Amino acid sequence: MSFQPRRVLLISATIGEGHNATARAVEEAARRVWPGCEVVWLDALRIMGRWVPRAFNWIYVTNVESTPWLYDFFYDALWRYRWFATASRRFVGAWCGPLLRREIRRLAPDLIVSTYPLGTAGLDWMRRRGGLDVPVSAVVSDFSPHPFWVYPEADLHYVMSEASLRAMRRAEPDAVGAVSVPPVRSEFHPRDRATARTEFGFPATGFTALVACGALSFGAVERAVDAALRAPGLARVLVVCGRNDAVRERLLARGDPRVVPLGWVDDMPGLMACSDAVITNAGGATALEALACGRAVVMFEPIAGHGRANAELMADAGLAELCPEEAQLTATLRRWVADPQEVGEREERALKHCRAAEFDEQVAALADLPRHRGRRPLRAQDAFFVYATTPEVSQQTGAILQLEPSLDSTHQWSEHLAARIREHAPRLPMLTRRLTRRTGRRPQWIADASVDPVEHLSSRELRPEHDPEAFISEFFSTPVRTDRPPWELRLLHDPATGRATLLAKMHHALGDGLAVTGTLLRLLCDGPHPTPHSAAVGRTGQVREVLRGLIGLATSAGSPSRAWTGRSTPARSFGHLALPAVRVRAHARDHGVTSSALLIGLVAEALHRSLGEKRTGALFRVMVPRTARTGRGGAGLEAPGNHTRTLSVDLPVGPMPLVWRIRAVADALAAPDHSGQPEAAGAVLAGLGLLPAPLHAWVVRRIYGHRFFNAVVSVMPGRRRAAHINGSRLSRVLPVLSLADGVGVAIGAIGWGEEFGFGVTTDPGLAPEAHVLAAHLREAFDELRERR
């Protein structure tokens, strides 16, 4: 069954009406094949600037009507000089892409279809930077897809004929394409000619030519009328002037009863049904609509650039008669008036082309396009965790998912999970990319949509002599494999109790905690896929805040303590516990702090109790990641990749009452010195991507480790409503964080259902066993409960 997108984004532009007409056809088909899906539009030119639509329309009309030689020169240069085409596309992509990215993040579509080349350029820009993980397609309504139309990062280009497909490959050898039937609305279909003429008030007999040159009606419209009128036996010429009132006024002034000048026409399908031949000059939407209506098409004096190329390809395909001069148009119409059989043959040829496939089915196929075709470099924020990996410290993030007992056997559980992987994993971007590294180059993702459950899922049936904690430690201590999409699942099932536990780990370059959790839920959960919640973050792009944050980062460089840091070892210790969420929130209210501040305060207390003689000062520096997935410019809760910004916080670990420590932690988290720090950290990470890959890697290894902090502490938003896997309630989620080089502790917490789950990771060569810290966390929380 085809994937059902919830929201489809159409990117078009109002430059004439051709691109919008194609987009309307896609929208109509999308609503038929995916009932209930939301279809939203973006105008690429409006996104690029308020002045851009008017300016581009003026430039286009001026080039076509006044300086066609200039348009021809530009168009020919695109084909002749590949460097020029590449530079032009990159320039437009860099202009449109960042502006388009902001809107796409806000809309969070499941599928994007572009009908305007500059919009496709912006999508290509996003893809090359690893920032677009939904299927992206372009519908090229011109018969000749010139180099500005096609891009290697689009998953598919629909073109209008086999000749168009060959031209597309010549324009961009790395582009992927397929032949589409004309992308027109369903109302453009063959109709009885006599009935249509009666509805419009025209005589039922007599050869009728329709001149339609787009919404702007530019080009040789009046010469086309003159040439048509010279054909003996031609009864009338219908002229669609669109928005060009000047042309209509001049034609009306002639007073010729055979000429019917029309302004803007709402019923173009009916008007085409009235005609015997459609005369046009660009080979865009009007020509496609005429073919869909089964009408003979004439390309007269094609406009410069793409119009001429379209006309030649249509003529080569036998779908249009090319008449570069008035005499040829007159001769063609004279022949057709005298020989209705030739007109009938052209009509049959047009209908055969349009009936080669169903446009609805071709639109439906777009949702199942494989994501991430080919190679693309990692975003700087994701490459960070590739460079931070060392032989002793793997950068992977994971979770322990505990389910309520069920009657299913281990085999039944394994079969269900394997089926879920086969069905859903190929549609989840995070699960269909493989990591590759080349010396001196930024790491890249390679598409790998053939997900084999055998490579990603293992299971263990627990027996009385087994220690589940040993299986957990072995699973998370082993680095995730990178010779395949870097994620793994393991099922631990106890047939005696019916309890099932799922262990999951992913390379940190795939995404942060929210991305990992969201992807796991979409992969595994029954019914509607739950989404982790996230508190909104404010606008982060203010220059003053970022500058203040950069100053704060610079002045806080260097950890005030060396506790639990040093040379990392491969050994790992894992601990976990769960605290009742209602109690956590109640204690937070009692102390006038947020739940996150309370939990980090408990972590500070556990650190105080565990440090003992290792305590070399009253402060212990931790890195606290904060999500940047919501609010203005946010990435969205399910977007792959790392979208966090970190805060450097000195936790008080000296002797003091527990309630004082919690208050001190809350004050530290909200300290003015931290204003702008997360934004500045995000700007720094993005800026590192501008460095050559070897220098980028060297800087990451210098800054992400024991020189700057002692531990990683993360409190992640979760979900309160119930979720189910294979009918069993997902009762508990425990995060598993990775360490940094030379850092001995990482502690994560996530709110899930009725609990806050804690996961503790330690390097026993640098810090205490994880269960020691987990026990101190539990003791500190119990003391709060006793004092309530």
PDB file of C-alpha atoms in Angstrom, residues 100-218:
ATOM      1  CA  LEU A 100      12.471  28.210   1.567  1.00  0.00           C
ATOM      2  CA  ARG A 101      13.978  26.189   4.418  1.00  0.00           C
ATOM      3  CA  ARG A 102      12.328  28.407   7.012  1.00  0.00           C
ATOM      4  CA  GLU A 103       8.896  27.892   5.455  1.00  0.00           C
ATOM      5  CA  ILE A 104       9.356  24.142   5.003  1.00  0.00           C
ATOM      6  CA  ARG A 105      10.337  23.743   8.649  1.00  0.00           C
ATOM      7  CA  ARG A 106       7.200  25.619   9.633  1.00  0.00           C
ATOM      8  CA  LEU A 107       4.927  23.550   7.397  1.00  0.00           C
ATOM      9  CA  ALA A 108       6.610  20.152   7.996  1.00  0.00           C
ATOM     10  CA  PRO A 109       5.314  18.467   4.789  1.00  0.00           C
ATOM     11  CA  ASP A 110       5.539  14.737   4.071  1.00  0.00           C
ATOM     12  CA  LEU A 111       5.980  15.285   0.322  1.00  0.00           C
ATOM     13  CA  ILE A 112       7.184  18.253  -1.761  1.00  0.00           C
ATOM     14  CA  VAL A 113       6.354  18.781  -5.437  1.00  0.00           C
ATOM     15  CA  SER A 114       7.883  21.719  -7.315  1.00  0.00           C
ATOM     16  CA  THR A 115       6.479  23.051 -10.574  1.00  0.00           C
ATOM     17  CA  TYR A 116       8.864  26.030 -10.802  1.00  0.00           C
ATOM     18  CA  PRO A 117      12.604  25.648 -11.500  1.00  0.00           C
ATOM     19  CA  LEU A 118      13.812  28.296  -9.047  1.00  0.00           C
ATOM     20  CA  GLY A 119      11.873  26.526  -6.301  1.00  0.00           C
ATOM     21  CA  THR A 120      13.560  23.261  -7.267  1.00  0.00           C
ATOM     22  CA  ALA A 121      16.914  25.071  -7.063  1.00  0.00           C
ATOM     23  CA  GLY A 122      16.139  26.013  -3.459  1.00  0.00           C
ATOM     24  CA  LEU A 123      15.192  22.410  -2.637  1.00  0.00           C
ATOM     25  CA  ASP A 124      18.443  21.207  -4.215  1.00  0.00           C
ATOM     26  CA  TRP A 125      20.353  23.673  -2.006  1.00  0.00           C
ATOM     27  CA  MET A 126      18.652  22.254   1.095  1.00  0.00           C
ATOM     28  CA  ARG A 127      19.294  18.664   0.065  1.00  0.00           C
ATOM     29  CA  ARG A 128      22.991  19.269  -0.556  1.00  0.00           C
ATOM     30  CA  ARG A 129      23.240  20.465   3.028  1.00  0.00           C
ATOM     31  CA  GLY A 130      21.408  17.473   4.428  1.00  0.00           C
ATOM     32  CA  GLY A 131      18.421  19.547   5.501  1.00  0.00           C
ATOM     33  CA  LEU A 132      15.543  17.912   3.613  1.00  0.00           C
ATOM     34  CA  ASP A 133      14.406  14.387   4.350  1.00  0.00           C
ATOM     35  CA  VAL A 134      11.034  14.044   2.657  1.00  0.00           C
ATOM     36  CA  PRO A 135      10.463  12.955  -0.965  1.00  0.00           C
ATOM     37  CA  VAL A 136      11.160  15.816  -3.375  1.00  0.00           C
ATOM     38  CA  SER A 137       9.952  15.795  -6.969  1.00  0.00           C
ATOM     39  CA  ALA A 138       9.678  18.273  -9.818  1.00  0.00           C
ATOM     40  CA  VAL A 139       7.045  18.307 -12.542  1.00  0.00           C
ATOM     41  CA  VAL A 140       8.682  19.807 -15.646  1.00  0.00           C
ATOM     42  CA  SER A 141       5.755  21.021 -17.688  1.00  0.00           C
ATOM     43  CA  ASP A 142       8.010  22.363 -20.472  1.00  0.00           C
ATOM     44  CA  PHE A 143       8.695  19.788 -23.186  1.00  0.00           C
ATOM     45  CA  SER A 144      12.378  20.677 -23.114  1.00  0.00           C
ATOM     46  CA  PRO A 145      13.833  20.454 -19.592  1.00  0.00           C
ATOM     47  CA  HIS A 146      16.707  22.947 -19.804  1.00  0.00           C
ATOM     48  CA  PRO A 147      19.590  22.934 -17.270  1.00  0.00           C
ATOM     49  CA  PHE A 148      17.757  25.370 -14.992  1.00  0.00           C
ATOM     50  CA  TRP A 149      14.889  22.891 -14.677  1.00  0.00           C
ATOM     51  CA  VAL A 150      16.673  19.754 -13.427  1.00  0.00           C
ATOM     52  CA  TYR A 151      18.747  19.087 -10.309  1.00  0.00           C
ATOM     53  CA  PRO A 152      20.643  16.044  -9.071  1.00  0.00           C
ATOM     54  CA  GLU A 153      19.208  16.218  -5.549  1.00  0.00           C
ATOM     55  CA  ALA A 154      15.552  15.921  -6.606  1.00  0.00           C
ATOM     56  CA  ASP A 155      14.282  12.361  -6.178  1.00  0.00           C
ATOM     57  CA  LEU A 156      12.348  12.428  -9.458  1.00  0.00           C
ATOM     58  CA  HIS A 157      11.597  14.755 -12.380  1.00  0.00           C
ATOM     59  CA  TYR A 158       8.449  14.102 -14.362  1.00  0.00           C
ATOM     60  CA  VAL A 159       9.038  15.126 -17.992  1.00  0.00           C
ATOM     61  CA  MET A 160       6.656  15.160 -20.934  1.00  0.00           C
ATOM     62  CA  SER A 161       8.087  12.613 -23.425  1.00  0.00           C
ATOM     63  CA  GLU A 162      10.939  10.197 -24.118  1.00  0.00           C
ATOM     64  CA  ALA A 163      12.641  12.979 -26.075  1.00  0.00           C
ATOM     65  CA  SER A 164      12.260  15.201 -23.009  1.00  0.00           C
ATOM     66  CA  LEU A 165      13.873  12.484 -20.886  1.00  0.00           C
ATOM     67  CA  ARG A 166      16.903  12.402 -23.176  1.00  0.00           C
ATOM     68  CA  ALA A 167      17.166  16.194 -23.003  1.00  0.00           C
ATOM     69  CA  MET A 168      16.948  16.056 -19.201  1.00  0.00           C
ATOM     70  CA  ARG A 169      19.857  13.613 -19.015  1.00  0.00           C
ATOM     71  CA  ARG A 170      21.894  15.836 -21.298  1.00  0.00           C
ATOM     72  CA  ALA A 171      21.122  18.852 -19.087  1.00  0.00           C
ATOM     73  CA  GLU A 172      22.019  17.036 -15.850  1.00  0.00           C
ATOM     74  CA  PRO A 173      23.430  13.491 -16.123  1.00  0.00           C
ATOM     75  CA  ASP A 174      22.860  12.827 -12.414  1.00  0.00           C
ATOM     76  CA  ALA A 175      19.179  13.780 -12.482  1.00  0.00           C
ATOM     77  CA  VAL A 176      16.480  11.109 -12.162  1.00  0.00           C
ATOM     78  CA  GLY A 177      13.460  11.331 -14.454  1.00  0.00           C
ATOM     79  CA  ALA A 178      10.413   9.542 -15.789  1.00  0.00           C
ATOM     80  CA  VAL A 179       7.862  10.302 -18.484  1.00  0.00           C
ATOM     81  CA  SER A 180       4.560  11.703 -17.277  1.00  0.00           C
ATOM     82  CA  VAL A 181       1.267  12.175 -19.050  1.00  0.00           C
ATOM     83  CA  PRO A 182       0.340  15.854 -19.320  1.00  0.00           C
ATOM     84  CA  PRO A 183      -0.120  17.292 -15.794  1.00  0.00           C
ATOM     85  CA  VAL A 184      -3.466  18.989 -16.378  1.00  0.00           C
ATOM     86  CA  ARG A 185      -6.705  19.124 -14.425  1.00  0.00           C
ATOM     87  CA  SER A 186      -9.321  16.473 -15.178  1.00  0.00           C
ATOM     88  CA  GLU A 187     -11.643  19.021 -16.795  1.00  0.00           C
ATOM     89  CA  PHE A 188      -9.241  19.085 -19.760  1.00  0.00           C
ATOM     90  CA  HIS A 189     -10.527  16.055 -21.635  1.00  0.00           C
ATOM     91  CA  PRO A 190     -12.070  15.365 -25.051  1.00  0.00           C
ATOM     92  CA  ARG A 191     -15.578  16.787 -25.491  1.00  0.00           C
ATOM     93  CA  ASP A 192     -18.032  16.925 -28.359  1.00  0.00           C
ATOM     94  CA  ARG A 193     -17.116  19.876 -30.554  1.00  0.00           C
ATOM     95  CA  ALA A 194     -20.657  20.760 -31.699  1.00  0.00           C
ATOM     96  CA  THR A 195     -22.041  20.669 -28.154  1.00  0.00           C
ATOM     97  CA  ALA A 196     -19.272  22.909 -26.878  1.00  0.00           C
ATOM     98  CA  ARG A 197     -19.841  25.451 -29.657  1.00  0.00           C
ATOM     99  CA  THR A 198     -23.547  25.572 -28.861  1.00  0.00           C
ATOM    100  CA  GLU A 199     -22.761  26.256 -25.188  1.00  0.00           C
ATOM    101  CA  PHE A 200     -20.487  29.169 -26.188  1.00  0.00           C
ATOM    102  CA  GLY A 201     -22.899  30.514 -28.800  1.00  0.00           C
ATOM    103  CA  PHE A 202     -20.702  29.725 -31.809  1.00  0.00           C
ATOM    104  CA  PRO A 203     -21.956  28.143 -35.057  1.00  0.00           C
ATOM    105  CA  ALA A 204     -21.773  24.365 -34.970  1.00  0.00           C
ATOM    106  CA  THR A 205     -19.894  24.150 -38.274  1.00  0.00           C
ATOM    107  CA  GLY A 206     -16.814  25.751 -39.776  1.00  0.00           C
ATOM    108  CA  PHE A 207     -13.107  25.259 -39.065  1.00  0.00           C
ATOM    109  CA  THR A 208     -12.176  27.167 -35.891  1.00  0.00           C
ATOM    110  CA  ALA A 209      -8.640  28.050 -34.783  1.00  0.00           C
ATOM    111  CA  LEU A 210      -7.893  28.998 -31.198  1.00  0.00           C
ATOM    112  CA  VAL A 211      -4.898  31.296 -30.548  1.00  0.00           C
ATOM    113  CA  ALA A 212      -3.749  31.022 -26.920  1.00  0.00           C
ATOM    114  CA  CYS A 213      -0.304  32.279 -25.895  1.00  0.00           C
ATOM    115  CA  GLY A 214      -0.480  32.079 -22.121  1.00  0.00           C
ATOM    116  CA  ALA A 215      -1.871  34.384 -19.468  1.00  0.00           C
ATOM    117  CA  LEU A 216       0.300  37.291 -20.645  1.00  0.00           C
ATOM    118  CA  SER A 217      -0.552  36.721 -24.332  1.00  0.00           C
ATOM    119  CA  PHE A 218       2.809  37.887 -25.600  1.00  0.00           C
TER     120      PHE A 218
END
